[in-house]
Tab-separated table of C-alpha atoms and ligand atoms in Angstrom:
chain	number	residue	atom	x	y	z
W	8	MET	CA	39.217	-0.433	88.028
W	9	ALA	CA	40.900	-2.755	90.458
W	10	ALA	CA	41.093	-6.397	89.561
W	11	ALA	CA	38.265	-8.398	91.011
W	12	GLN	CA	40.014	-11.103	92.891
W	13	GLU	CA	38.075	-14.119	93.914
W	14	GLN	CA	39.588	-16.600	96.283
W	15	SER	CA	38.100	-20.040	96.645
W	16	GLY	CA	40.179	-22.576	98.497
W	17	SER	CA	43.490	-22.480	96.800
W	18	ALA	CA	41.989	-21.379	93.505
W	19	LYS	CA	42.296	-17.770	92.593
W	20	ALA	CA	40.608	-15.905	89.788
W	21	VAL	CA	41.506	-12.524	88.489
W	22	SER	CA	38.882	-10.933	86.354
W	23	LYS	CA	40.318	-8.611	83.796
W	24	GLY	CA	39.359	-6.678	80.782
W	25	GLU	CA	37.945	-3.375	81.965
W	26	THR	CA	41.253	-2.006	83.080
W	27	ASN	CA	42.599	0.554	80.726
W	28	ASP	CA	45.011	3.338	81.559
W	29	GLN	CA	44.064	5.247	78.431
W	30	PRO	CA	40.263	5.105	78.300
W	31	ASN	CA	39.951	5.968	74.626
W	32	MET	CA	42.215	3.254	73.426
W	33	GLU	CA	41.005	-0.157	72.448
W	34	ILE	CA	40.876	-2.507	75.412
W	35	ARG	CA	43.476	-5.151	74.966
W	36	LYS	CA	42.754	-8.454	76.590
W	37	VAL	CA	45.836	-10.527	76.858
W	38	GLY	CA	46.709	-12.887	79.615
W	39	LEU	CA	49.649	-14.933	80.768
W	40	VAL	CA	50.159	-17.357	83.632
W	41	VAL	CA	53.273	-19.435	84.317
W	42	HIS	CA	54.203	-22.132	86.812
W	43	GLY	CA	57.432	-23.693	87.954
W	44	GLY	CA	56.017	-26.760	89.652
W	45	ALA	CA	53.969	-27.613	92.719
W	46	GLY	CA	55.121	-29.473	95.786
W	47	THR	CA	56.182	-29.341	99.390
W	48	ILE	CA	57.916	-26.008	99.388
W	49	SER	CA	58.796	-25.236	102.980
W	50	ARG	CA	59.709	-21.732	104.049
W	51	SER	CA	62.274	-23.145	106.455
W	52	GLU	CA	64.297	-24.650	103.605
W	53	MET	CA	64.087	-21.532	101.474
W	54	THR	CA	66.776	-18.906	101.932
W	55	PRO	CA	65.961	-15.320	100.933
W	56	GLN	CA	68.569	-15.617	98.196
W	57	ARG	CA	67.009	-18.774	96.783
W	58	GLU	CA	63.562	-17.292	96.897
W	59	ARG	CA	64.803	-14.262	94.975
W	60	GLU	CA	66.269	-16.544	92.334
W	61	TYR	CA	63.018	-18.444	91.878
W	62	ARG	CA	61.043	-15.228	91.691
W	63	ALA	CA	63.478	-13.746	89.198
W	64	GLY	CA	63.205	-16.894	87.068
W	65	LEU	CA	59.423	-16.677	86.952
W	66	GLU	CA	59.588	-12.966	86.166
W	67	ARG	CA	62.014	-13.541	83.320
W	68	ALA	CA	59.609	-16.089	81.876
W	69	MET	CA	56.692	-13.691	82.188
W	70	THR	CA	58.656	-10.896	80.595
W	71	ALA	CA	59.542	-13.104	77.639
W	72	GLY	CA	55.915	-14.105	77.123
W	73	TYR	CA	54.276	-10.794	77.909
W	74	GLU	CA	56.482	-8.773	75.564
W	75	ILE	CA	55.212	-10.957	72.727
W	76	LEU	CA	51.567	-10.609	73.749
W	77	LYS	CA	51.810	-6.847	74.217
W	78	ARG	CA	53.047	-6.283	70.720
W	79	GLY	CA	50.257	-8.395	69.272
W	80	GLY	CA	52.139	-11.681	68.990
W	81	SER	CA	50.475	-15.070	69.268
W	82	SER	CA	49.691	-16.934	72.461
W	83	LEU	CA	51.644	-19.856	71.058
W	84	ASP	CA	54.797	-17.763	70.694
W	85	ALA	CA	54.281	-16.309	74.159
W	86	ALA	CA	53.734	-19.639	75.906
W	87	GLU	CA	56.713	-21.177	74.134
W	88	ALA	CA	58.984	-18.220	74.974
W	89	ALA	CA	57.991	-18.294	78.640
W	90	VAL	CA	58.590	-22.027	78.927
W	91	ARG	CA	61.951	-21.784	77.140
W	92	MET	CA	63.100	-19.301	79.777
W	93	LEU	CA	62.144	-21.715	82.536
W	94	GLU	CA	63.824	-24.602	80.711
W	95	ASP	CA	67.047	-22.586	80.592
W	96	ASP	CA	66.862	-21.816	84.320
W	97	PRO	CA	68.546	-24.549	86.404
W	98	HIS	CA	66.190	-23.916	89.336
W	99	PHE	CA	63.325	-25.585	87.528
W	100	ASN	CA	62.846	-29.202	86.588
W	101	ALA	CA	62.835	-28.857	82.803
W	102	GLY	CA	65.655	-28.554	80.297
W	103	LYS	CA	68.753	-27.481	82.279
W	104	GLY	CA	68.090	-28.664	85.825
W	105	ALA	CA	65.907	-31.633	84.878
W	106	VAL	CA	65.699	-34.348	87.535
W	107	PHE	CA	67.469	-37.697	87.178
W	108	THR	CA	66.021	-41.104	86.386
W	109	SER	CA	66.884	-44.128	88.522
W	110	ILE	CA	69.783	-44.889	86.189
W	111	GLY	CA	71.195	-41.363	86.393
W	112	THR	CA	70.016	-40.048	83.035
W	113	ASN	CA	67.813	-37.033	82.257
W	114	GLU	CA	64.697	-37.771	80.207
W	115	MET	CA	62.516	-34.842	79.288
W	116	ASP	CA	58.914	-34.502	78.137
W	117	ALA	CA	57.070	-31.464	76.746
W	118	ALA	CA	53.934	-30.431	74.901
W	119	VAL	CA	52.248	-27.455	73.290
W	120	MET	CA	48.681	-26.946	72.165
W	121	ASP	CA	47.081	-24.297	70.002
W	122	GLY	CA	43.557	-23.502	71.184
W	123	LYS	CA	42.464	-22.071	67.858
W	124	THR	CA	43.074	-25.126	65.696
W	125	LEU	CA	43.326	-27.778	68.430
W	126	SER	CA	46.689	-28.650	66.930
W	127	ALA	CA	49.086	-30.186	69.387
W	128	GLY	CA	52.654	-31.388	69.538
W	129	ALA	CA	54.405	-33.451	72.182
W	130	VAL	CA	57.766	-35.070	72.826
W	131	ALA	CA	58.795	-37.629	75.411
W	132	SER	CA	61.966	-39.202	76.746
W	133	LEU	CA	64.301	-36.692	75.118
W	134	LYS	CA	67.906	-36.848	76.249
W	135	HIS	CA	69.815	-34.380	74.123
W	136	ILE	CA	67.539	-31.431	73.347
W	137	LYS	CA	68.039	-28.164	75.253
W	138	ASN	CA	64.531	-26.849	74.747
W	139	PRO	CA	62.042	-29.687	74.522
W	140	VAL	CA	59.083	-27.269	74.272
W	141	SER	CA	60.353	-25.962	70.952
W	142	LEU	CA	60.750	-29.462	69.601
W	143	ALA	CA	57.176	-30.173	70.691
W	144	ARG	CA	56.109	-27.183	68.642
W	145	LEU	CA	58.100	-28.411	65.662
W	146	VAL	CA	56.406	-31.796	65.963
W	147	MET	CA	53.072	-29.985	65.884
W	148	GLU	CA	53.967	-27.863	62.894
W	149	LYS	CA	56.144	-30.089	60.756
W	150	SER	CA	55.929	-33.791	61.569
W	151	GLY	CA	52.355	-34.641	60.693
W	152	HIS	CA	52.176	-36.344	64.091
W	153	VAL	CA	51.142	-35.273	67.554
W	154	MET	CA	53.635	-37.140	69.720
W	155	MET	CA	57.177	-38.384	69.159
W	156	ASP	CA	59.629	-39.896	71.596
W	157	GLY	CA	63.283	-40.747	72.192
W	158	GLU	CA	65.649	-41.351	69.329
W	159	GLY	CA	63.024	-40.842	66.650
W	160	ALA	CA	62.132	-37.439	68.025
W	161	GLU	CA	65.792	-36.475	68.238
W	162	ALA	CA	66.422	-37.642	64.676
W	163	PHE	CA	63.481	-35.499	63.577
W	164	ALA	CA	65.026	-32.575	65.499
W	165	LYS	CA	68.337	-33.021	63.722
W	166	GLU	CA	66.682	-33.212	60.305
W	167	ASN	CA	65.070	-29.871	61.052
W	168	GLY	CA	68.228	-28.125	62.147
W	169	VAL	CA	67.633	-28.337	65.904
W	170	GLN	CA	70.825	-28.848	67.900
W	171	VAL	CA	71.143	-32.353	69.327
W	172	LEU	CA	73.680	-32.345	72.170
W	173	PRO	CA	76.415	-35.023	72.048
W	174	ASP	CA	75.915	-35.984	75.715
W	175	GLN	CA	73.886	-35.052	78.797
W	176	LYS	CA	76.408	-32.815	80.620
W	177	TYR	CA	74.426	-29.673	79.889
W	178	PHE	CA	71.482	-30.874	82.010
W	179	PHE	CA	73.499	-31.727	85.125
W	180	THR	CA	72.904	-29.840	88.361
W	181	GLN	CA	74.412	-30.872	91.688
W	182	GLU	CA	71.147	-30.272	93.493
W	183	ARG	CA	69.155	-32.657	91.321
W	184	TRP	CA	71.921	-35.235	91.536
W	185	GLU	CA	71.840	-35.065	95.313
W	186	ALA	CA	68.063	-35.356	95.256
W	187	LEU	CA	68.434	-38.634	93.376
W	188	GLN	CA	70.915	-39.925	95.957
W	189	LYS	CA	68.516	-38.929	98.737
W	190	VAL	CA	65.585	-40.706	97.142
W	191	LYS	CA	67.683	-43.797	96.521
W	192	ALA	CA	68.937	-43.820	100.100
W	193	ALA	CA	65.379	-43.458	101.372
W	194	GLU	CA	64.297	-46.332	99.165
W	195	LYS	CA	67.058	-48.522	100.579
W	196	SER	CA	66.219	-47.655	104.151
W	197	GLY	CA	62.668	-48.867	103.631
W	198	GLY	CA	60.912	-46.068	101.832
W	199	GLY	CA	61.656	-42.826	103.572
W	200	GLY	CA	62.744	-43.504	107.139
W	201	LYS	CA	63.323	-40.548	109.416
W	202	LYS	CA	66.863	-40.062	108.229
W	203	TYR	CA	65.944	-38.738	104.833
W	204	ILE	CA	63.132	-36.348	104.356
W	205	ILE	CA	62.032	-36.568	100.797
W	206	THR	CA	60.132	-33.470	99.905
W	207	ASP	CA	58.137	-33.208	96.703
W	208	GLN	CA	60.762	-30.670	95.801
W	209	ASP	CA	63.257	-33.511	95.628
W	210	ARG	CA	60.930	-35.576	93.502
W	211	HIS	CA	59.496	-33.367	90.837
W	212	GLY	CA	58.913	-29.844	89.479
W	213	THR	CA	57.818	-29.075	85.901
W	214	VAL	CA	57.215	-25.737	84.185
W	215	GLY	CA	54.334	-24.440	82.120
W	216	ALA	CA	52.589	-21.429	80.641
W	217	VAL	CA	49.115	-20.581	79.400
W	218	ALA	CA	48.439	-17.501	77.308
W	219	LEU	CA	45.592	-15.565	75.719
W	220	ASP	CA	46.505	-13.209	72.886
W	221	GLN	CA	44.893	-10.123	71.363
W	222	ASN	CA	43.102	-12.236	68.779
W	223	GLY	CA	41.433	-14.274	71.480
W	224	ASN	CA	43.545	-17.355	70.873
W	225	PHE	CA	44.747	-19.643	73.615
W	226	ALA	CA	47.891	-21.691	73.923
W	227	ALA	CA	49.286	-23.986	76.581
W	228	ALA	CA	52.832	-25.307	76.967
W	229	THR	CA	54.376	-27.632	79.541
W	230	SER	CA	57.889	-29.028	79.943
W	231	THR	CA	59.402	-31.360	82.519
W	232	GLY	CA	62.218	-33.640	83.520
W	233	GLY	CA	59.540	-35.822	85.132
W	234	THR	CA	60.014	-37.233	88.615
W	235	THR	CA	63.285	-37.993	90.401
W	236	ASN	CA	64.202	-41.674	90.322
W	237	LYS	CA	61.559	-42.473	87.701
W	238	ARG	CA	62.274	-45.542	85.610
W	239	ALA	CA	63.990	-44.896	82.308
W	240	GLY	CA	61.225	-44.738	79.738
W	241	ARG	CA	58.570	-43.519	82.169
W	242	VAL	CA	56.419	-40.770	80.668
W	243	GLY	CA	54.267	-38.518	82.867
W	244	ASP	CA	51.268	-36.313	82.228
W	245	SER	CA	53.052	-33.228	80.872
W	246	PRO	CA	53.320	-34.360	77.233
W	247	VAL	CA	49.978	-36.176	77.254
W	248	ILE	CA	47.484	-33.900	75.524
W	249	GLY	CA	44.432	-33.594	77.747
W	250	ALA	CA	46.313	-34.663	80.882
W	251	GLY	CA	49.132	-32.178	81.556
W	252	THR	CA	48.454	-29.815	78.675
W	253	TYR	CA	45.332	-28.621	76.849
W	254	ALA	CA	44.037	-25.530	75.058
W	255	ASN	CA	40.719	-24.911	73.356
W	256	ASN	CA	39.497	-21.485	72.238
W	257	ALA	CA	35.966	-22.502	73.221
W	258	THR	CA	36.924	-22.813	76.869
W	259	CYS	CA	40.388	-22.381	78.345
W	260	ALA	CA	44.076	-23.258	78.327
W	261	VAL	CA	45.595	-25.464	81.036
W	262	SER	CA	49.065	-26.583	82.114
W	263	ALA	CA	49.404	-28.961	85.048
W	264	THR	CA	52.063	-30.074	87.490
W	265	GLY	CA	52.099	-32.821	90.066
W	266	ASP	CA	52.066	-36.600	90.389
W	267	GLY	CA	51.923	-37.370	86.699
W	268	GLU	CA	50.389	-40.812	86.997
W	269	TYR	CA	47.339	-39.373	88.771
W	270	PHE	CA	47.066	-36.465	86.371
W	271	VAL	CA	47.001	-38.882	83.444
W	272	ARG	CA	44.356	-41.053	85.075
W	273	ALA	CA	42.209	-38.017	85.860
W	274	THR	CA	42.730	-36.505	82.367
W	275	VAL	CA	43.148	-33.236	84.222
W	276	ALA	CA	43.662	-30.578	81.574
W	277	HIS	CA	40.881	-31.716	79.254
W	278	ASP	CA	38.540	-32.281	82.154
W	279	VAL	CA	38.789	-28.615	83.161
W	280	SER	CA	37.815	-27.669	79.620
W	281	ALA	CA	35.049	-30.293	79.451
W	282	LEU	CA	33.435	-29.149	82.698
W	283	MET	CA	33.283	-25.639	81.284
W	284	GLU	CA	32.030	-26.728	77.889
W	285	TYR	CA	29.487	-29.356	78.887
W	286	ARG	CA	28.531	-28.316	82.399
W	287	GLY	CA	28.852	-24.575	82.050
W	288	MET	CA	31.154	-24.338	85.059
W	289	SER	CA	33.322	-21.289	85.636
W	290	LEU	CA	37.057	-21.694	85.204
W	291	THR	CA	37.627	-21.530	88.961
W	292	GLU	CA	34.964	-24.155	89.698
W	293	ALA	CA	36.156	-26.477	86.961
W	294	ALA	CA	39.827	-26.218	87.929
W	295	GLN	CA	39.155	-26.837	91.604
W	296	SER	CA	36.771	-29.691	90.932
W	297	VAL	CA	39.299	-31.510	88.752
W	298	LEU	CA	42.037	-31.028	91.303
W	299	ASP	CA	39.706	-32.466	93.947
W	300	LYS	CA	39.299	-35.494	91.714
W	301	VAL	CA	43.090	-35.905	91.584
W	302	ALA	CA	43.269	-35.631	95.380
W	303	LYS	CA	40.587	-38.315	95.754
W	304	LEU	CA	42.725	-40.670	93.708
W	305	GLY	CA	45.632	-39.869	96.033
W	306	GLY	CA	47.554	-37.442	93.853
W	307	SER	CA	48.912	-34.009	94.624
W	308	GLY	CA	49.883	-31.054	92.494
W	309	GLY	CA	48.339	-28.055	90.831
W	310	LEU	CA	47.486	-26.383	87.578
W	311	ILE	CA	47.314	-23.002	85.907
W	312	ALA	CA	44.453	-22.041	83.606
W	313	ILE	CA	43.013	-19.048	81.788
W	314	ASP	CA	39.600	-18.492	80.186
W	315	ARG	CA	38.224	-16.260	77.445
W	316	GLN	CA	37.557	-13.336	79.747
W	317	GLY	CA	41.116	-13.497	80.998
W	318	ASN	CA	40.040	-15.015	84.329
W	319	ILE	CA	42.765	-17.162	85.746
W	320	ALA	CA	42.832	-20.073	88.161
W	321	LEU	CA	45.890	-21.423	89.940
W	322	PRO	CA	44.705	-24.107	92.349
W	323	PHE	CA	47.081	-26.549	94.030
W	324	ASN	CA	46.813	-29.023	96.890
W	325	THR	CA	50.450	-28.957	97.943
W	326	SER	CA	52.088	-26.489	100.314
W	327	GLY	CA	53.314	-24.383	97.457
W	328	MET	CA	53.446	-23.865	93.729
W	329	TYR	CA	55.876	-21.563	91.935
W	330	ARG	CA	53.547	-19.391	89.926
W	331	GLY	CA	53.164	-16.008	88.340
W	332	TYR	CA	50.642	-14.066	86.338
W	333	VAL	CA	50.257	-10.689	84.739
W	334	ASP	CA	47.448	-8.786	86.455
W	335	PRO	CA	44.951	-6.586	84.585
W	336	ASN	CA	47.206	-3.557	85.055
W	337	GLY	CA	50.101	-5.336	83.442
W	338	LYS	CA	51.776	-5.873	86.809
W	339	PHE	CA	53.652	-9.115	87.414
W	340	VAL	CA	52.500	-11.097	90.421
W	341	VAL	CA	54.707	-13.940	91.640
W	342	GLU	CA	53.716	-16.292	94.429
W	343	ILE	CA	55.250	-19.404	95.926
W	344	TYR	CA	53.369	-20.461	99.055
W	345	LYS	CA	49.687	-20.907	99.824
I	10	LIG	N1	53.871	-33.904	86.310
I	10	LIG	C1	55.266	-34.175	86.150
I	10	LIG	C2	55.445	-35.616	85.810
I	10	LIG	O1	54.808	-36.441	86.426
I	10	LIG	C3	56.056	-33.860	87.364
I	10	LIG	C4	55.706	-32.596	88.067
I	10	LIG	O2	54.912	-31.815	87.604
I	10	LIG	O3	56.243	-32.343	89.126
I	10	LIG	O4	56.257	-35.936	84.983
């Protein structure tokens, strides 16, 4: 049966579950959605080559996550694997390719949440860890805490055998460096005069994944370099449980991207879950309604979410969001623009 696709504004739901190539086999409901950030993504600035690279990056992430889900692995493993791939890809603002702070450093935040146990782990302001999402998971599993930041988090990483890089060279990309110079120049010329067009692309990014495994467990993972030219020490929504990241087996799993300050104030990820749990809203309704709340505050961005039936929602209020999902036939769907 073809996927029932429901389009409401920018939110899209794919209903899955009844699709089965071999009718006598047990129906396996797994689901995976990834994002590589929302923002002003203009077709005119995108070369075919660049677009292919972004698409390939999202597909690699989906492959990493979906392989795990298909062989019965956990949603947590799948979400982490997908996000690690995106962290390693310099096109995305997380891990390698993270944006620069106003003082020219890279400071990364990440979080994971396990929908079954409501366990969560988060890290903020990391400077020397290649894969912040995996350290977030370690914090969840081994630290006895939910959130750790900066030097303390990196010391904890070292104690647990995670490589701590000696400097920040690994994270450098020319493109992100130039974006910082552009933002700084715009700031100097009075906040974005005609000379410098600061697209959201120059400002932020972020990557994330939500997954549903064969046991019906959810997980969400998000990782980011934050926003270009942010103050050193600034922490956005991504590592804040309930803002940029949330998973609850009773409802859904959510990973967000956008103007972090607004997403924190609107407690985006938990709000989607709460609207489903307390108001009985569908995933699509809840996701769109929370994003509308963000827009009312003045924020832009998007989110990815998945519910128990494998329905997905990917609303955003920017011109594009790098996103991908596995459809009910196991086919990868990657989209960038509205
Ligand atoms: N939400 C991220 C932050 O504010 C940035 C982004 O998603 O683009 O740190």
